[in-house]
Amino acid sequence: MKKNIVLFIMTACMYISCDDSNAVLHDSIIDYMETPAYLQVQTNIAPTITVTRSFLKTAMPNNAEMGLFVRGLNDQLYCDVAGNNNAKSVYNGTTWTNTPQVILNREPATIYAYYPYQEGETDLEAVHIDHTKRIDFLYGSNVGQSPKTSSANPIASINMKHAFAKLIFKISKKNYAGKGQLNTISIWNANGSNTLISEGSINLKKGVITKDTKRTGWAQTSNYPEPLLFIPNTPSNNEADYPEVYVMPTLIRTSNEVEISFSIDGQGYQFPVPANTNWESGKKYLYNVVLSGTSINAQNVTVADWNSGTSGNININ
């Protein structure tokens, strides 16, 4: 009996690949099968870290949409079903629902995933990535999972990683007479440089980012309603309160190539990022910012990962 079930599942895959690119089983096939083996997805973000205002780092937010590329033996499209290329998976706060459903047979399935979902992606080795969207880009796979994902074990455990670097700003004011209304934090190229690249593609297998050198858009704080923050006299100790900016991994070789700009009370304050600053994928960089006047100076810049990242001081005098 088990052999017959497997045969029907494999026949279903063959039927879909020839007749239905949306990977929906024909009713007449389902009638002959016991419960089909549908792919189930679980995600975690490694390592487990803290919560921020815009994104819960230990779990996906409700209604998150993730893209899935499903591959079989010899890295071929699984079951030769077109719908297994960039299938959309939607999270309801508890489980993921794949659209279209991915039907599994005994062949091991390798799942490559990315967040947020983007229509039109066809190449898992060149998925578009863009920091101007102000969204944390995640990617991962079930490579190394044991037992492997198949009809015998339909659950795929996806270990997600961060593609961008994250800059966070612990900000306060001292001896400042204004309101301290912070509207935006922007990061841009200065003095004609093209160091900060905003777009490119990522290879989901290797995690390698290829930058599009023609794309040099700004990175900015997530799109909260203005004001972003009324700067307190005493900085919060809760990282969830800190404004954050996602940036493409960037190496700043010399000073005055890239600037961080703070828009406060209608005035811009520029901070030239020091030479040899390296914002790396998957790391967070904590900057202590003090507003006390009309200019910005940096002191003791350090790093820790997002996974922790660097931290440092910015004084606005």
CSV table of C-alpha atoms in Angstrom, one decimal:
chain,number,residue,atom,x,y,z
A,1,MET,CA,0.0,0.0,0.0
A,2,LYS,CA,2.8,2.5,0.8
A,3,LYS,CA,4.4,1.8,-2.5
A,4,ASN,CA,1.1,2.7,-4.2
A,5,ILE,CA,0.8,6.0,-2.3
A,6,VAL,CA,4.3,7.0,-3.3
A,7,LEU,CA,3.5,6.1,-6.9
A,8,PHE,CA,0.5,8.3,-6.8
A,9,ILE,CA,2.4,11.3,-5.3
A,10,MET,CA,5.1,11.0,-7.9
A,11,THR,CA,2.4,10.7,-10.6
A,12,ALA,CA,0.8,13.8,-9.3
A,13,CYS,CA,4.1,15.7,-9.6
A,14,MET,CA,4.4,14.5,-13.2
A,15,TYR,CA,0.8,15.5,-13.9
A,16,ILE,CA,1.3,19.0,-12.5
A,17,SER,CA,4.5,19.7,-14.4
A,18,CYS,CA,2.8,18.9,-17.7
A,19,ASP,CA,-0.5,20.5,-17.1
A,20,ASP,CA,-0.7,23.1,-14.3
A,21,SER,CA,2.1,25.6,-13.5
A,22,ASN,CA,0.3,26.6,-10.3
A,23,ALA,CA,1.0,23.2,-8.7
A,24,VAL,CA,-2.7,22.5,-7.8
A,25,LEU,CA,-3.6,18.8,-7.7
A,26,HIS,CA,-6.4,17.7,-10.0
A,27,ASP,CA,-9.4,16.4,-8.0
A,28,SER,CA,-9.3,13.1,-9.8
A,29,ILE,CA,-5.7,12.6,-8.5
A,30,ILE,CA,-6.6,13.5,-4.9
A,31,ASP,CA,-9.4,11.0,-4.9
A,32,TYR,CA,-6.9,8.2,-5.4
A,33,MET,CA,-4.5,9.4,-2.8
A,34,GLU,CA,-4.5,9.4,1.0
A,35,THR,CA,-3.5,12.8,2.5
A,36,PRO,CA,-1.0,14.5,0.1
A,37,ALA,CA,2.3,15.4,1.7
A,38,TYR,CA,2.4,19.2,1.6
A,39,LEU,CA,5.5,21.2,2.5
A,40,GLN,CA,5.3,22.9,6.0
A,41,VAL,CA,7.7,25.7,6.8
A,42,GLN,CA,9.1,26.8,10.1
A,43,THR,CA,11.4,29.7,10.6
A,44,ASN,CA,13.8,31.1,13.2
A,45,ILE,CA,16.3,33.9,13.0
A,46,ALA,CA,19.8,33.1,14.1
A,47,PRO,CA,20.9,33.8,16.6
A,48,THR,CA,17.9,34.6,18.9
A,49,ILE,CA,18.2,38.3,19.7
A,50,THR,CA,16.2,41.3,20.8
A,51,VAL,CA,13.0,43.0,19.8
A,52,THR,CA,13.0,46.3,17.9
A,53,ARG,CA,10.1,48.6,17.0
A,54,SER,CA,9.9,47.6,13.4
A,55,PHE,CA,10.5,43.9,13.6
A,56,LEU,CA,10.4,41.0,16.1
A,57,LYS,CA,13.8,39.4,15.7
A,58,THR,CA,12.9,36.1,17.2
A,59,ALA,CA,9.9,35.5,14.9
A,60,MET,CA,8.3,36.8,11.8
A,61,PRO,CA,5.6,39.5,12.1
A,62,ASN,CA,2.0,38.6,11.3
A,63,ASN,CA,1.2,38.7,7.5
A,64,ALA,CA,4.9,38.4,6.6
A,65,GLU,CA,5.3,37.2,3.1
A,66,MET,CA,8.3,35.0,2.2
A,67,GLY,CA,9.6,33.7,-1.1
A,68,LEU,CA,10.5,30.0,-1.5
A,69,PHE,CA,12.7,28.3,-4.1
A,70,VAL,CA,12.3,24.5,-3.9
A,71,ARG,CA,15.0,22.3,-5.4
A,72,GLY,CA,15.4,18.6,-5.7
A,73,LEU,CA,18.3,16.3,-6.7
A,74,ASN,CA,21.1,17.8,-8.7
A,75,ASP,CA,19.7,21.3,-7.8
A,76,GLN,CA,16.8,20.8,-10.3
A,77,LEU,CA,13.4,22.5,-9.9
A,78,TYR,CA,11.6,20.2,-7.5
A,79,CYS,CA,9.2,17.9,-9.2
A,80,ASP,CA,9.6,20.0,-12.3
A,81,VAL,CA,6.7,22.2,-11.1
A,82,ALA,CA,6.9,25.9,-12.1
A,83,GLY,CA,5.1,26.9,-9.0
A,84,ASN,CA,8.0,25.7,-6.9
A,85,ASN,CA,10.0,28.7,-8.1
A,86,ASN,CA,9.4,31.7,-5.9
A,87,ALA,CA,6.3,30.3,-4.2
A,88,LYS,CA,4.8,32.8,-1.7
A,89,SER,CA,4.5,31.8,1.9
A,90,VAL,CA,2.4,33.9,4.3
A,91,TYR,CA,2.6,33.9,8.1
A,92,ASN,CA,-0.5,34.2,10.2
A,93,GLY,CA,1.3,34.6,13.5
A,94,THR,CA,1.4,30.8,14.1
A,95,THR,CA,1.9,28.9,10.8
A,96,TRP,CA,3.0,29.5,7.2
A,97,THR,CA,0.7,29.0,4.2
A,98,ASN,CA,2.3,28.3,0.9
A,99,THR,CA,0.8,29.6,-2.3
A,100,PRO,CA,0.8,27.5,-4.4
A,101,GLN,CA,1.1,24.4,-2.1
A,102,VAL,CA,4.4,22.5,-2.5
A,103,ILE,CA,3.7,18.8,-2.9
A,104,LEU,CA,6.5,16.5,-1.7
A,105,ASN,CA,7.5,13.0,-2.7
A,106,ARG,CA,10.3,10.8,-1.4
A,107,GLU,CA,12.9,13.0,-3.1
A,108,PRO,CA,14.7,15.2,-0.6
A,109,ALA,CA,13.7,18.9,-1.1
A,110,THR,CA,16.1,21.8,-0.4
A,111,ILE,CA,14.3,25.0,0.4
A,112,TYR,CA,15.9,28.5,-0.2
A,113,ALA,CA,13.9,31.3,1.4
A,114,TYR,CA,14.0,35.1,1.5
A,115,TYR,CA,11.9,37.9,3.1
A,116,PRO,CA,10.2,40.1,2.1
A,117,TYR,CA,8.6,38.3,-0.9
A,118,GLN,CA,9.0,40.0,-4.3
A,119,GLU,CA,7.1,39.1,-7.4
A,120,GLY,CA,9.0,38.3,-10.5
A,121,GLU,CA,12.0,36.7,-8.9
A,122,THR,CA,13.2,33.7,-11.0
A,123,ASP,CA,16.8,33.1,-10.0
A,124,LEU,CA,17.6,32.1,-6.4
A,125,GLU,CA,21.2,33.1,-7.1
A,126,ALA,CA,20.3,36.7,-7.9
A,127,VAL,CA,17.4,37.9,-5.8
A,128,HIS,CA,17.0,41.7,-5.8
A,129,ILE,CA,18.0,43.5,-2.6
A,130,ASP,CA,17.4,47.2,-1.9
A,131,HIS,CA,18.0,49.1,1.4
A,132,THR,CA,15.9,52.1,0.3
A,133,LYS,CA,12.8,49.9,1.1
A,134,ARG,CA,13.8,50.3,4.8
A,135,ILE,CA,12.9,46.7,5.5
A,136,ASP,CA,15.2,44.1,7.1
A,137,PHE,CA,16.1,41.6,4.3
A,138,LEU,CA,16.4,38.0,5.5
A,139,TYR,CA,17.4,34.8,3.7
A,140,GLY,CA,18.0,31.2,4.7
A,141,SER,CA,17.6,27.5,3.8
A,142,ASN,CA,17.0,24.1,5.3
A,143,VAL,CA,20.4,22.9,4.2
A,144,GLY,CA,21.9,20.6,6.8
A,145,GLN,CA,18.5,19.7,8.3
A,146,SER,CA,18.2,16.1,9.5
A,147,PRO,CA,16.1,14.2,8.5
A,148,LYS,CA,15.9,15.9,5.2
A,149,THR,CA,12.6,17.4,4.0
A,150,SER,CA,10.5,15.0,1.9
A,151,SER,CA,7.1,13.3,2.0
A,152,ALA,CA,8.3,11.3,5.0
A,153,ASN,CA,9.3,14.5,6.8
A,154,PRO,CA,7.3,17.4,5.2
A,155,ILE,CA,8.6,20.1,7.7
A,156,ALA,CA,11.4,22.4,6.5
A,157,SER,CA,13.2,24.3,9.3
A,158,ILE,CA,14.5,27.5,7.7
A,159,ASN,CA,17.4,29.3,9.6
A,160,MET,CA,17.1,32.9,8.5
A,161,LYS,CA,20.0,35.4,8.4
A,162,HIS,CA,20.2,39.2,8.0
A,163,ALA,CA,21.6,40.4,4.7
A,164,PHE,CA,22.0,44.1,5.7
A,165,ALA,CA,23.9,45.8,8.4
A,166,LYS,CA,21.8,47.7,11.0
A,167,LEU,CA,22.7,51.0,12.5
A,168,ILE,CA,20.9,52.0,15.7
A,169,PHE,CA,21.0,55.3,17.5
A,170,LYS,CA,20.8,55.8,21.2
A,171,ILE,CA,20.0,59.5,21.3
A,172,SER,CA,19.7,62.1,24.0
A,173,LYS,CA,20.1,65.8,24.4
A,174,LYS,CA,22.1,68.0,26.9
A,175,ASN,CA,22.0,71.7,27.4
A,176,TYR,CA,19.8,72.1,24.2
A,177,ALA,CA,17.1,74.7,24.2
A,178,GLY,CA,15.0,73.4,21.3
A,179,LYS,CA,12.2,70.8,21.2
A,180,GLY,CA,14.6,68.1,20.0
A,181,GLN,CA,12.2,66.9,17.4
A,182,LEU,CA,14.0,64.2,15.4
A,183,ASN,CA,12.3,63.6,12.0
A,184,THR,CA,14.7,61.5,10.0
A,185,ILE,CA,18.1,60.0,10.0
A,186,SER,CA,19.7,59.6,6.6
A,187,ILE,CA,22.9,58.1,5.3
A,188,TRP,CA,24.3,59.2,2.0
A,189,ASN,CA,27.4,59.6,-0.2
A,190,ALA,CA,29.3,62.8,0.3
A,191,ASN,CA,31.7,64.8,-1.8
A,192,GLY,CA,30.9,62.9,-5.1
A,193,SER,CA,31.7,59.4,-3.8
A,194,ASN,CA,29.7,56.3,-4.8
A,195,THR,CA,30.7,54.3,-1.7
A,196,LEU,CA,27.2,53.6,-0.4
A,197,ILE,CA,25.4,51.4,-2.9
A,198,SER,CA,21.7,50.9,-2.3
A,199,GLU,CA,20.7,48.0,-4.6
A,200,GLY,CA,22.1,44.7,-5.9
A,201,SER,CA,21.3,41.0,-5.8
A,202,ILE,CA,21.9,38.2,-3.3
A,203,ASN,CA,22.8,34.6,-3.9
A,204,LEU,CA,20.5,32.7,-1.5
A,205,LYS,CA,22.8,29.7,-1.6
A,206,LYS,CA,26.0,31.5,-0.6
A,207,GLY,CA,24.7,34.7,1.0
A,208,VAL,CA,27.0,36.7,-1.4
A,209,ILE,CA,25.7,40.2,-2.3
A,210,THR,CA,26.6,41.7,-5.7
A,211,LYS,CA,26.1,45.4,-5.7
A,212,ASP,CA,24.7,47.5,-8.6
A,213,THR,CA,27.2,50.3,-8.8
A,214,LYS,CA,24.7,52.5,-10.7
A,215,ARG,CA,22.4,52.5,-7.6
A,216,THR,CA,23.5,54.9,-4.9
A,217,GLY,CA,20.2,55.7,-3.1
A,218,TRP,CA,20.1,56.9,0.5
A,219,ALA,CA,19.4,54.7,3.5
A,220,GLN,CA,17.0,56.2,6.0
A,221,THR,CA,15.1,55.4,9.2
A,222,SER,CA,12.1,53.2,8.9
A,223,ASN,CA,9.0,55.0,7.8
A,224,TYR,CA,7.4,55.9,11.1
A,225,PRO,CA,5.0,58.9,11.3
A,226,GLU,CA,6.8,62.1,12.0
A,227,PRO,CA,8.2,63.0,14.4
A,228,LEU,CA,10.4,60.0,14.6
A,229,LEU,CA,11.3,60.9,18.1
A,230,PHE,CA,11.3,63.7,20.7
A,231,ILE,CA,14.9,63.4,21.9
A,232,PRO,CA,15.0,62.8,25.7
A,233,ASN,CA,17.4,64.3,28.2
A,234,THR,CA,18.2,60.8,29.4
A,235,PRO,CA,18.6,58.1,26.8
A,236,SER,CA,16.4,55.1,27.0
A,237,ASN,CA,17.9,51.9,28.0
A,238,ASN,CA,15.5,49.9,25.8
A,239,GLU,CA,16.9,49.2,22.4
A,240,ALA,CA,13.3,49.0,21.1
A,241,ASP,CA,13.1,52.8,21.4
A,242,TYR,CA,16.2,53.5,19.2
A,243,PRO,CA,15.8,54.7,15.6
A,244,GLU,CA,17.4,52.3,13.2
A,245,VAL,CA,18.7,52.3,9.6
A,246,TYR,CA,19.3,49.2,7.4
A,247,VAL,CA,22.3,49.6,5.0
A,248,MET,CA,23.9,47.5,2.3
A,249,PRO,CA,27.2,46.1,3.7
A,250,THR,CA,29.7,49.0,3.1
A,251,LEU,CA,33.4,49.5,3.6
A,252,ILE,CA,34.2,53.2,4.0
A,253,ARG,CA,37.9,53.5,3.3
A,254,THR,CA,38.5,57.3,3.8
A,255,SER,CA,36.8,60.1,5.7
A,256,ASN,CA,34.2,62.3,4.1
A,257,GLU,CA,33.0,59.5,1.7
A,258,VAL,CA,29.7,58.9,3.6
A,259,GLU,CA,27.7,61.1,6.0
A,260,ILE,CA,25.0,60.4,8.5
A,261,SER,CA,22.5,63.3,8.7
A,262,PHE,CA,20.1,64.0,11.6
A,263,SER,CA,17.1,66.2,10.9
A,264,ILE,CA,16.3,67.9,14.2
A,265,ASP,CA,13.9,70.9,14.7
A,266,GLY,CA,14.1,71.5,11.0
A,267,GLN,CA,17.9,71.7,10.8
A,268,GLY,CA,20.3,69.1,9.4
A,269,TYR,CA,23.3,67.9,11.4
A,270,GLN,CA,25.9,66.0,9.4
A,271,PHE,CA,28.3,63.5,10.8
A,272,PRO,CA,31.1,62.3,8.5
A,273,VAL,CA,31.6,58.6,9.0
A,274,PRO,CA,35.2,57.9,9.9
A,275,ALA,CA,37.7,56.2,7.6
A,276,ASN,CA,38.0,52.4,7.8
A,277,THR,CA,34.4,52.0,9.1
A,278,ASN,CA,33.1,48.6,7.9
A,279,TRP,CA,29.3,47.9,8.1
A,280,GLU,CA,29.0,44.1,7.7
A,281,SER,CA,26.0,41.9,6.9
A,282,GLY,CA,24.3,40.6,10.0
A,283,LYS,CA,25.8,43.0,12.4
A,284,LYS,CA,24.4,45.9,14.3
A,285,TYR,CA,26.2,49.1,15.0
A,286,LEU,CA,25.1,51.1,18.1
A,287,TYR,CA,25.9,54.8,18.1
A,288,ASN,CA,25.4,56.9,21.2
A,289,VAL,CA,24.2,60.3,20.0
A,290,VAL,CA,24.2,63.5,22.2
A,291,LEU,CA,22.6,66.7,20.9
A,292,SER,CA,24.1,69.8,22.6
A,293,GLY,CA,24.5,72.4,19.9
A,294,THR,CA,25.1,72.9,16.2
A,295,SER,CA,27.8,70.4,15.1
A,296,ILE,CA,28.6,66.7,15.3
A,297,ASN,CA,31.7,64.9,16.5
A,298,ALA,CA,32.4,61.2,16.9
A,299,GLN,CA,34.3,59.5,19.6
A,300,ASN,CA,35.4,55.9,20.4
A,301,VAL,CA,33.6,54.2,17.6
A,302,THR,CA,33.4,50.4,18.3
A,303,VAL,CA,31.6,47.3,16.8
A,304,ALA,CA,29.3,44.4,18.0
A,305,ASP,CA,27.1,41.7,16.3
A,306,TRP,CA,23.3,41.8,15.4
A,307,ASN,CA,24.3,39.1,16.2
A,308,SER,CA,26.1,42.0,18.0
A,309,GLY,CA,27.9,44.8,16.0
A,310,THR,CA,29.9,48.0,16.7
A,311,SER,CA,29.0,50.9,18.9
A,312,GLY,CA,30.3,54.4,19.2
A,313,ASN,CA,29.6,58.0,20.2
A,314,ILE,CA,28.3,60.9,18.2
A,315,ASN,CA,28.2,64.3,19.8
A,316,ILE,CA,26.1,67.1,18.3
A,317,ASN,CA,27.6,70.3,19.7
